[in-house]
Every structure is written in C-alpha cells, then in structure tokens.
Amino acid sequence: MRSRIIFCGATTIALVSSSAAKPADLEPQLKLPQALWNWSGAYIGGHVGGGYGRTSFSNPYGPSIYGGIVDTPAFLAGGQIGYNWQNNGWVFGIELDASGAVSEGTNTCLAPSGFVVSANCKAGPSLFATGTSRVGYAFGALGHTLAYLKAGVAWQNNRGDVVNNFEGGGLPQEKTHFDYGRVGGIIGLGVEQALTPAWSVNVEYDYLHFGGPGVATAATVQFPSAILPANTTNLSSNYHIGKIGLNYHFDADPKATEWSNAPLYAKSASSVPPIPYAPG
C-alpha cells in the first residue's frame, strides 16, 4: 500500500513538472498577414525600343512618280514616370515619358515626271515625348499581371533635308533643311508584370501620328529648259514603336521579395465552406 502511494505521488509530480517545463517555442506563434499588394501609387522607370516610321512629302508640282514617302527605322531609349489608382481589378493611371531616337531615312521625291529633276528627301525623328491616360485590368490569383490601354498627346522633333539631284549645266545642287517640333497623338497597349513588390517589367506597342508644317523646296529644272521656282512641301509622319520597360514603385520596399498570399478579391462569407466541428 505504501509503495502504491509513493508511485502515484511520483507520477503526479512528473506530470506537473513536464507541463510547467513546456518550452515557449512550442507555443503556437501568431503571425500578422502581409498587407495586400496592388498597383496603386507612383512609379518611375526606363525603357528601350525600336520600330519604324514613315514621313510623307507632298509634291507641289503634281503626284510624284517615286511616291514621296521616306521610311525611317528608329531605335530609342528613355524614361517614364506615372501614377496608378486601383479599384478592385481596374487600374487607372497617368504617365509621362520621353525618348531620344536614332533614326534616318531617305528616298527619291518631288518628281511628277521624268522631265523634272527629282530630289532626295531625308527625314528622321530625334526626340519623342508623350502624356497619356491609362486604363487596365489586373488579373491572376494575386493580381500581379496588368493589361492596359493608353491614349493621349505626343510631341516629336523631326529634321532632315530636301536635296536636288544633279541638274546639269554646271548648276549648283540646291537644298533646303528643316528641323521642327510637332504635336500629334498616340494610342498604345501593353502588359506589365510585377516581379517583386517594388519592381515590374512591361512590354508595350505604340502608334504615333503627326501632321507637319510646310517646308520650302529649292527651285528645280524641267527639261528641256524650264525652271520650276521654289515651292512648299507639306510633311506628315507616323510611327509604330515597340518598347520594353522596367519600373520602380515608390510605395514598396525595394528589398522585399515576399508577397502576401491573400487573393486579389476577397470572397464573400457565403462562398466560404463551413468548417465541421471535431471534438478536441
């Protein structure tokens, strides 16, 4: 009997001691969820791209047998800054960007017939700037992919020459030069992918269109002996540009690499299945 009492007492002491000595690190840890990330906020970034354009020269002497169109392949690089507002999956924004361009093309122009000395028309944009509004939709379980449309105003600097071809008879090779800025329009579309909470990459296509000023042309020769006086050609241009860009978002930690696991859209209570009761 005495041994039984001693055994029960020792067992009780051991159980109490093991419960009191339970390490703190075995207690369940409560972890606050990360804030839900979205596209709202300011951003800044850079881009590179390329494409081609066409500058058209009207012919004051009649329809040109060479078409009067100069193709201008373009390579560009620049930067952009903007701001987004997100409401559920819809994202609205504004953006300003500027790009320096390396571009030049040339073609024969200003010849309504084989009896008029033609010219070489050269053109090439050197700078683009745009101001656009954007509307897009974020999709995917966490909303990290954004498809968007954009439209707004654009500005370009275009420069080149109109140079007469060989006129014969010892006449000098006349030419005129132009260098102008012009306001036009832009429409575009793109897809942007968030890489981390602070960084995203986008791919974009833009179409830009510009009217142009009247540019003086030099006097030219119509065989056998007529001189066509100096006149004016009107320019217009359009461009198809593809760009890839990298953006930094100010409202996020640039060193952060983890995302919130919360879905982009919260589910209603009726859509969440009930948790069955289990004893213990």
Short mmCIF file of N, CA, C and O in Angstrom, two decimals, residues 276-280:
data_model
loop_
_atom_site.label_atom_id
_atom_site.label_comp_id
_atom_site.label_asym_id
_atom_site.label_seq_id
_atom_site.Cartn_x
_atom_site.Cartn_y
_atom_site.Cartn_z
N PRO A 276 -16.28 21.91 -40.35
CA PRO A 276 -17.03 20.96 -39.47
C PRO A 276 -16.41 20.91 -38.08
O PRO A 276 -15.20 21.09 -37.91
N TYR A 277 -17.27 20.66 -37.08
CA TYR A 277 -16.81 20.55 -35.69
C TYR A 277 -16.14 19.20 -35.50
O TYR A 277 -16.63 18.16 -35.98
N ALA A 278 -15.00 19.21 -34.82
CA ALA A 278 -14.31 17.97 -34.48
C ALA A 278 -13.95 18.04 -33.01
O ALA A 278 -13.32 18.99 -32.58
N PRO A 279 -14.33 17.04 -32.24
CA PRO A 279 -14.02 17.05 -30.80
C PRO A 279 -12.52 17.16 -30.58
O PRO A 279 -11.73 16.52 -31.29
N GLY A 280 -12.12 18.00 -29.60
CA GLY A 280 -10.69 18.13 -29.28
C GLY A 280 -9.98 19.07 -30.19
O GLY A 280 -8.76 19.17 -30.08
#
